[in-house]
């Protein structure tokens, strides 16, 4: 038997794709999972067990679509019982609760998963993939980033890695500790050890990036940044900016050669009792035979992908989940569940269009600026996908031969690459932050802000707001920004609706 789809990995992305295939009645798919349970990554990570994904059961609305804006953990299904908000009231939940949720999701939907089946070889020949003897027309890799990223540091192997290090703070009592890395895993670790250590240094070549400023949720989150207080208030700990050049071990502990960026590249040797490496993860490409090995990108940390989430060099090899962040690395949310659940839904629709002659779902609209404007306003005020996948997914209105269609949640790159064909006019609606939004301190009241609900200044807004682009012949020919609003309601007649209707009318009148 030849499967249509073989999915490798039963984490959130693999489960999401399986659920979508199952919902449409497809039975010619199979998920292979190396562990004996779904979501095995969460059985080990994060090491200190608290997730940084938001869980908010009480939102003040019973609209399920709006609720997903504040629910970063649920997968998409038609079953209201399969919402993670039913599993715990904790705003930052525990990993064990998520494991329980994923197990229930897989079981309740009766997904076709083969556990305890670790893939060792993926090959490709004569139009088919061979995955350890299983034939498939298409393979979707949803394995996440399962290997530690190892920066080029001499003696790096001497450090204790995040994946294996001790997590009991009592084991660090009275010790000087170096944490290599400046992401959430590094600061999560430093926060957990502060009470028992004498000194902690968190080190890395890049500046600390705060998520509240960059709006990239993978940057340092406030829930993990208590350590910064102890540094800035001169409480023994410090953040070191520069490069770890060498790690050596002797009878007295660890000697670390460090090159400081802020002190004209002064090089010093620093002493520690422990060195912990919290340098992140990368994609494991070791399972691929030469015939199916995907090209890699971003220091070989992720598979390189087209706008259809397909390998750039292996046709029929697709990717889902956190590894799709190669498409919006450190800019968007494909690296996180609340982002990639919509990316997986987009992938499913792409697969349907490419391999099963099923066009992207479309709703017909009346041919006129009022109907188009009403549809756009309705969606930007309710959509969770555009909200979570800001700047990456777009709702698309196509106008061709007098027919108007509304298509939801299409990857912007896919549209630009001709995935929807070449209609004479396409209106792409996204939610986006303004240019240089990451350079503005959101808590500095002395910084001049664009006036809220001022239509004429909307294009300068730094905060999240809708943007509508008119595309002809693959080129953006006009852009309209809707004024930002503190309550994220873009429906005021004079400020939002009428200026948008006038913009749409101008695009329809172009001959």
XYZ file of C-alpha atoms in Angstrom:
511
model
C 0.000 0.000 0.000
C 1.201 3.478 -0.869
C 0.141 6.252 1.474
C -0.770 9.657 0.181
C 0.701 11.398 3.234
C 3.225 10.180 5.749
C 3.642 12.576 8.672
C 6.796 12.245 10.774
C 6.223 13.415 14.335
C 3.158 13.455 16.601
C 3.803 16.792 18.234
C 1.257 19.626 17.984
C 1.935 20.215 14.266
C 1.692 16.546 13.305
C -1.523 16.173 15.293
C -2.952 19.331 13.719
C -2.342 18.125 10.170
C -3.652 14.650 10.974
C -6.817 16.165 12.445
C -7.415 18.231 9.305
C -6.888 15.223 7.045
C -9.158 13.117 9.250
C -11.882 15.785 9.248
C -12.111 15.701 5.459
C -12.452 11.924 5.510
C -8.975 10.988 4.335
C -7.692 7.650 5.572
C -4.603 7.385 3.365
C -2.283 9.048 5.875
C -0.204 7.852 8.795
C 1.710 9.603 11.574
C 4.934 8.023 12.793
C 6.069 8.919 16.305
C 9.300 7.753 17.901
C 7.992 7.985 21.463
C 5.130 6.146 23.087
C 2.948 9.252 23.390
C 2.124 12.420 21.447
C 4.018 15.624 22.182
C 7.009 13.851 23.701
C 9.075 17.056 23.459
C 7.001 18.468 26.314
C 7.850 15.531 28.536
C 11.329 17.039 28.744
C 11.025 20.692 27.839
C 10.964 23.321 29.091
C 13.285 21.964 31.752
C 11.696 23.982 34.554
C 8.233 22.913 33.327
C 6.464 26.265 32.996
C 5.344 27.139 29.466
C 5.530 30.721 28.231
C 2.502 30.366 25.958
C -0.553 32.286 27.116
C -3.616 30.430 28.394
C -6.612 32.652 29.178
C -9.937 30.891 29.824
C -11.735 34.099 30.865
C -11.802 36.609 28.012
C -15.153 38.336 28.435
C -16.547 36.887 25.207
C -18.032 33.567 24.140
C -16.884 34.022 20.531
C -14.601 31.009 19.914
C -12.679 32.809 17.185
C -11.872 35.803 19.358
C -10.968 33.524 22.254
C -8.219 31.923 20.177
C -6.441 35.288 20.171
C -5.713 34.716 23.868
C -5.371 30.940 23.741
C -1.907 30.077 22.462
C -2.039 26.345 23.089
C -5.208 24.875 21.599
C -5.139 23.075 18.283
C -7.844 23.707 15.704
C -10.862 21.413 15.602
C -14.657 21.543 15.594
C -14.850 19.921 19.033
C -15.304 22.561 21.791
C -14.114 20.006 24.339
C -10.683 20.021 22.686
C -9.684 23.458 23.887
C -6.676 23.678 26.160
C -8.380 26.375 28.238
C -10.482 23.564 29.744
C -7.397 21.861 31.151
C -5.977 24.504 33.482
C -6.709 28.084 34.584
C -2.988 28.914 34.788
C -1.994 31.853 32.589
C 1.417 30.234 32.059
C 0.528 26.533 32.215
C 2.625 23.550 33.189
C 4.052 21.207 30.556
C 2.296 18.213 32.139
C -1.086 19.781 31.434
C -0.153 20.170 27.789
C 0.940 16.550 27.534
C -2.456 15.512 28.880
C -4.193 17.757 26.361
C -2.277 16.412 23.357
C -2.963 12.821 24.399
C -6.693 13.565 24.626
C -6.648 15.384 21.281
C -5.105 12.390 19.509
C -7.338 9.869 21.260
C -10.646 11.696 20.954
C -10.187 12.299 17.224
C -8.904 8.745 16.720
C -5.937 9.938 14.699
C -3.920 7.377 12.760
C -0.674 7.341 14.743
C 1.920 4.591 15.042
C 3.843 5.112 18.272
C 7.267 3.791 19.279
C 8.323 4.012 15.638
C 11.453 6.089 15.282
C 12.258 6.927 11.660
C 15.836 6.104 10.664
C 15.851 6.602 6.881
C 13.922 8.701 4.364
C 14.761 8.070 0.708
C 13.207 9.185 -2.586
C 13.109 7.390 -5.937
C 10.783 7.103 -8.920
C 8.344 9.667 -7.542
C 7.835 7.946 -4.196
C 9.314 8.296 -0.732
C 10.544 5.280 1.165
C 10.391 5.838 4.934
C 11.834 2.731 6.579
C 9.990 0.558 4.090
C 6.747 2.558 4.033
C 5.900 4.044 0.622
C 4.345 7.514 0.425
C 3.674 10.039 -2.304
C 4.229 12.954 0.054
C 6.099 13.275 3.338
C 5.405 15.983 5.895
C 8.131 16.449 8.500
C 6.776 17.739 11.805
C 9.631 16.730 14.086
C 10.353 20.173 15.492
C 13.864 21.235 16.416
C 15.056 18.184 18.265
C 18.828 18.641 18.419
C 20.796 21.155 20.454
C 22.396 23.965 18.473
C 26.135 23.975 19.135
C 27.893 27.269 18.446
C 31.540 27.182 17.322
C 33.157 27.499 20.774
C 36.375 25.678 21.568
C 35.665 23.297 24.446
C 31.885 23.648 24.089
C 31.517 19.921 24.794
C 32.653 20.565 28.382
C 29.502 22.557 29.151
C 26.350 21.014 30.593
C 23.654 21.307 27.934
C 20.134 22.566 28.589
C 18.701 19.239 27.481
C 20.633 17.261 30.094
C 21.646 19.659 32.843
C 20.627 19.379 36.471
C 17.579 21.526 37.292
C 17.391 21.232 41.091
C 18.613 24.615 42.432
C 20.048 22.936 45.520
C 22.636 21.285 43.317
C 24.083 24.737 42.557
C 24.316 26.009 46.129
C 27.190 28.450 46.603
C 28.458 28.092 43.034
C 29.525 30.557 40.345
C 27.616 29.709 37.167
C 27.983 30.790 33.541
C 24.907 30.429 31.324
C 25.692 30.619 27.602
C 22.786 32.026 25.623
C 20.415 34.986 25.833
C 17.084 33.446 24.954
C 14.232 32.248 27.107
C 15.873 28.947 28.009
C 18.940 30.803 29.315
C 16.974 33.246 31.433
C 14.511 30.567 32.537
C 17.534 28.698 33.874
C 19.117 31.753 35.486
C 15.844 32.702 37.195
C 15.488 29.194 38.593
C 19.010 29.156 40.078
C 19.258 32.680 41.521
C 18.289 31.731 45.065
C 21.079 29.206 45.609
C 24.046 30.400 43.532
C 26.581 33.033 44.537
C 26.951 34.523 41.038
C 25.344 33.903 37.661
C 26.594 35.376 34.396
C 24.397 35.125 31.290
C 26.543 35.545 28.192
C 26.185 35.825 24.434
C 27.241 37.922 21.434
C 23.842 39.505 20.759
C 21.974 42.115 22.754
C 19.117 40.951 24.937
C 15.949 41.348 22.885
C 12.750 41.949 24.860
C 9.553 40.510 23.421
C 7.453 43.427 24.643
C 9.492 45.672 22.367
C 10.157 43.474 19.348
C 6.731 41.766 19.390
C 8.540 38.519 18.597
C 7.407 36.082 21.284
C 10.623 34.073 21.031
C 12.617 36.988 22.416
C 12.982 37.322 26.168
C 9.577 37.243 27.826
C 8.749 39.176 30.977
C 7.915 35.931 32.787
C 11.607 34.979 32.485
C 13.301 38.336 33.010
C 13.560 38.638 36.812
C 17.277 38.062 36.336
C 17.617 41.453 34.630
C 16.586 43.158 37.875
C 19.407 41.488 39.768
C 21.879 42.670 37.129
C 20.764 46.272 36.859
C 20.304 46.635 40.625
C 23.842 45.360 41.247
C 22.802 42.187 43.013
C 25.780 39.948 42.157
C 24.579 38.733 38.741
C 25.449 40.099 35.301
C 24.724 39.912 31.590
C 27.928 39.674 29.530
C 27.916 40.972 25.965
C 30.486 39.262 23.791
C 31.833 35.912 22.655
C 32.799 32.856 24.636
C 36.042 31.928 22.890
C 37.187 28.910 24.869
C 36.086 26.658 27.729
C 38.734 24.755 29.687
C 38.456 22.563 32.766
C 41.026 22.053 35.516
C 41.139 21.044 39.173
C 39.580 24.356 40.246
C 36.613 24.209 37.872
C 36.150 25.990 34.558
C 38.277 28.681 32.963
C 36.398 30.586 30.280
C 38.061 32.928 27.802
C 35.604 35.719 27.042
C 35.843 38.571 24.534
C 33.778 41.578 25.635
C 31.942 43.541 22.949
C 31.341 46.638 25.064
C 34.940 47.140 26.164
C 36.789 47.432 22.864
C 37.054 43.648 22.591
C 38.879 43.217 25.902
C 39.612 39.527 26.432
C 39.470 38.131 29.944
C 39.651 34.732 31.590
C 36.752 34.154 33.972
C 36.340 31.417 36.586
C 33.196 29.337 37.185
C 32.119 26.216 39.022
C 29.581 25.292 36.312
C 29.019 26.205 32.674
C 25.523 25.691 31.261
C 24.799 25.848 27.521
C 21.331 27.186 26.691
C 21.947 27.944 23.033
C 18.718 26.721 21.469
C 17.826 23.908 19.119
C 18.031 22.957 15.468
C 16.435 20.628 12.944
C 17.777 17.069 12.801
C 18.430 16.151 9.163
C 20.251 12.884 9.921
C 17.302 10.685 8.896
C 17.463 11.763 5.254
C 19.190 9.713 2.601
C 21.147 11.679 0.013
C 18.244 11.255 -2.415
C 15.850 13.085 -0.064
C 18.092 15.382 1.951
C 16.634 18.900 2.129
C 18.761 21.995 1.817
C 19.217 23.794 5.126
C 19.192 27.493 6.033
C 19.999 29.894 8.895
C 23.253 28.269 10.051
C 21.792 24.887 9.065
C 19.204 25.145 11.832
C 16.116 24.765 9.632
C 15.115 23.187 6.317
C 14.888 25.728 3.528
C 11.324 26.028 2.258
C 9.224 27.538 -0.481
C 6.173 29.663 0.252
C 4.178 26.403 0.136
C 6.193 24.938 3.065
C 7.863 22.542 0.616
C 11.559 21.725 0.418
C 13.290 23.907 -2.153
C 15.170 20.896 -3.543
C 13.058 17.791 -2.774
C 9.605 17.960 -4.409
C 6.860 16.411 -2.299
C 8.756 16.890 0.968
C 6.823 19.326 3.145
C 7.323 20.769 6.622
C 4.963 21.673 9.435
C 5.295 23.193 12.870
C 8.130 25.068 14.491
C 10.597 24.275 11.695
C 8.508 26.454 9.363
C 9.871 29.485 11.206
C 12.503 29.498 8.476
C 9.872 31.461 6.556
C 9.615 34.256 9.163
C 12.625 33.746 11.424
C 12.530 36.081 14.435
C 9.807 38.163 12.800
C 6.589 36.164 13.136
C 4.991 33.258 14.942
C 5.514 30.150 12.800
C 7.900 28.878 15.466
C 5.103 28.683 18.046
C 1.873 26.735 18.424
C -0.397 29.779 18.278
C 1.169 30.613 14.925
C 1.888 27.316 13.233
C -1.571 25.850 13.906
C -2.755 28.282 11.206
C 0.318 27.579 9.097
C -0.577 23.887 9.172
C -4.126 24.720 8.108
C -2.689 26.726 5.211
C -0.423 23.800 4.319
C -3.435 21.487 4.318
C -5.249 23.771 1.891
C -2.162 23.949 -0.311
C -1.961 20.157 -0.390
C -5.661 19.967 -1.270
C -5.215 22.408 -4.135
C -2.032 20.817 -5.487
C -2.806 17.137 -5.179
C -6.591 16.802 -5.011
C -7.879 19.537 -7.337
C -9.625 21.273 -4.455
C -9.332 25.067 -4.782
C -8.661 27.249 -1.772
C -12.013 27.748 0.033
C -13.634 30.934 -1.231
C -16.777 32.883 -0.398
C -18.434 34.822 -3.254
C -19.113 38.504 -2.631
C -21.199 41.072 -4.406
C -19.172 43.116 -6.864
C -18.941 46.470 -5.146
C -16.861 48.400 -2.602
C -19.495 48.138 0.152
C -19.628 44.333 0.205
C -15.844 44.006 0.011
C -15.342 46.589 2.760
C -17.884 44.896 5.028
C -16.163 41.524 4.568
C -12.715 42.945 5.365
C -13.937 44.909 8.403
C -15.756 41.853 9.727
C -12.679 39.685 9.476
C -10.050 42.036 10.927
C -12.244 42.529 13.976
C -12.656 38.812 14.621
C -9.989 36.683 12.913
C -7.570 34.857 15.194
C -5.356 33.710 12.300
C -4.562 37.207 11.035
C -4.092 38.328 14.637
C -1.644 35.555 15.531
C 0.142 35.306 12.167
C 0.608 39.051 11.713
C 2.202 39.997 8.427
C 2.465 36.365 7.318
C -1.118 35.323 6.557
C -3.505 37.459 4.530
C -7.158 37.386 3.650
C -7.385 37.814 -0.117
C -10.166 39.327 -2.182
C -9.851 38.426 -5.872
C -11.681 40.337 -8.606
C -11.825 38.714 -12.030
C -14.380 38.962 -14.852
C -16.868 40.618 -12.554
C -16.597 37.827 -9.984
C -15.459 38.666 -6.465
C -14.215 35.977 -4.065
C -12.998 36.140 -0.472
C -10.238 33.687 0.531
C -9.113 33.436 4.152
C -5.692 32.934 5.717
C -3.412 32.585 2.698
C 0.375 32.903 3.204
C 1.437 36.229 1.709
C 4.461 34.630 0.036
C 2.247 31.974 -1.540
C 0.073 34.674 -3.105
C 3.098 36.553 -4.397
C 4.513 33.357 -5.885
C 1.339 32.805 -7.903
C -0.279 30.180 -5.681
C -3.706 31.663 -6.362
C -3.023 32.334 -10.012
C -2.865 35.881 -11.380
C -6.214 37.632 -10.962
C -6.442 41.123 -12.468
C -6.924 42.530 -8.952
C -6.217 41.060 -5.542
C -6.693 42.868 -2.242
C -4.501 41.430 0.517
C -5.461 42.213 4.102
C -3.012 41.610 6.926
C -2.582 42.747 10.504
C 0.853 44.320 10.967
C 2.979 46.372 13.295
C 4.412 49.540 11.837
C 7.912 49.994 10.438
C 10.646 50.176 13.098
C 8.130 49.193 15.779
C 10.898 47.271 17.534
C 12.899 50.489 17.967
C 10.193 52.181 20.021
C 10.055 51.771 23.793
C 6.349 51.022 24.341
C 6.513 52.327 27.918
C 8.167 55.661 27.132
C 5.359 58.214 27.270
C 7.676 60.942 25.977
C 7.833 59.241 22.581
C 5.384 60.805 20.157
C 2.700 58.289 19.223
C 0.364 58.417 16.260
C -3.016 59.650 17.450
C -5.445 56.791 17.958
C -8.322 56.639 15.479
C -6.737 59.261 13.224
C -7.140 57.958 9.684
C -4.692 60.368 8.069
C -1.815 59.175 10.252
C -2.545 55.461 10.065
C 0.463 54.672 7.863
C 2.824 55.831 10.640
C 1.245 53.694 13.366
C 3.649 51.431 15.276
C 0.976 49.317 16.932
C -0.856 46.378 15.346
C -3.367 47.513 12.736
C -4.893 46.291 9.437
C -3.136 46.942 6.154
C -4.801 46.407 2.769
C -2.655 46.124 -0.365
C -3.888 46.165 -3.937
C -1.934 43.793 -6.196
C -1.975 43.760 -10.008
C 0.254 41.579 -12.116
C 2.118 40.457 -9.028
C 2.987 44.045 -8.052
C 1.649 46.073 -5.134
C 0.112 49.173 -6.701
C -1.591 50.786 -3.681
C -1.591 50.448 0.111
C -4.157 51.498 2.716
C -3.604 51.475 6.493
C -6.495 51.415 8.952
C -5.967 53.611 11.993
C -4.731 51.832 15.114
C -7.103 51.448 18.047
C -6.381 50.635 21.685
C -9.240 48.116 21.909
C -8.309 46.584 18.542
C -11.683 47.531 17.087
C -11.428 48.796 13.540
C -15.060 49.542 12.782
C -15.668 53.260 13.347
C -17.564 54.547 10.297
C -15.642 57.804 9.741
C -12.239 56.515 10.803
C -12.064 52.964 9.487
C -15.006 51.968 7.289
C -15.456 54.891 4.904
C -11.742 55.472 4.178
C -11.384 51.762 3.399
C -14.471 51.779 1.173
C -13.070 54.743 -0.736
C -9.757 52.914 -1.212
C -11.516 49.777 -2.476
C -13.663 51.854 -4.824
C -10.570 53.446 -6.342
C -9.036 50.041 -6.993
C -12.223 48.724 -8.607
C -12.435 51.776 -10.862
C -8.935 51.306 -12.279
C -9.149 50.044 -15.828
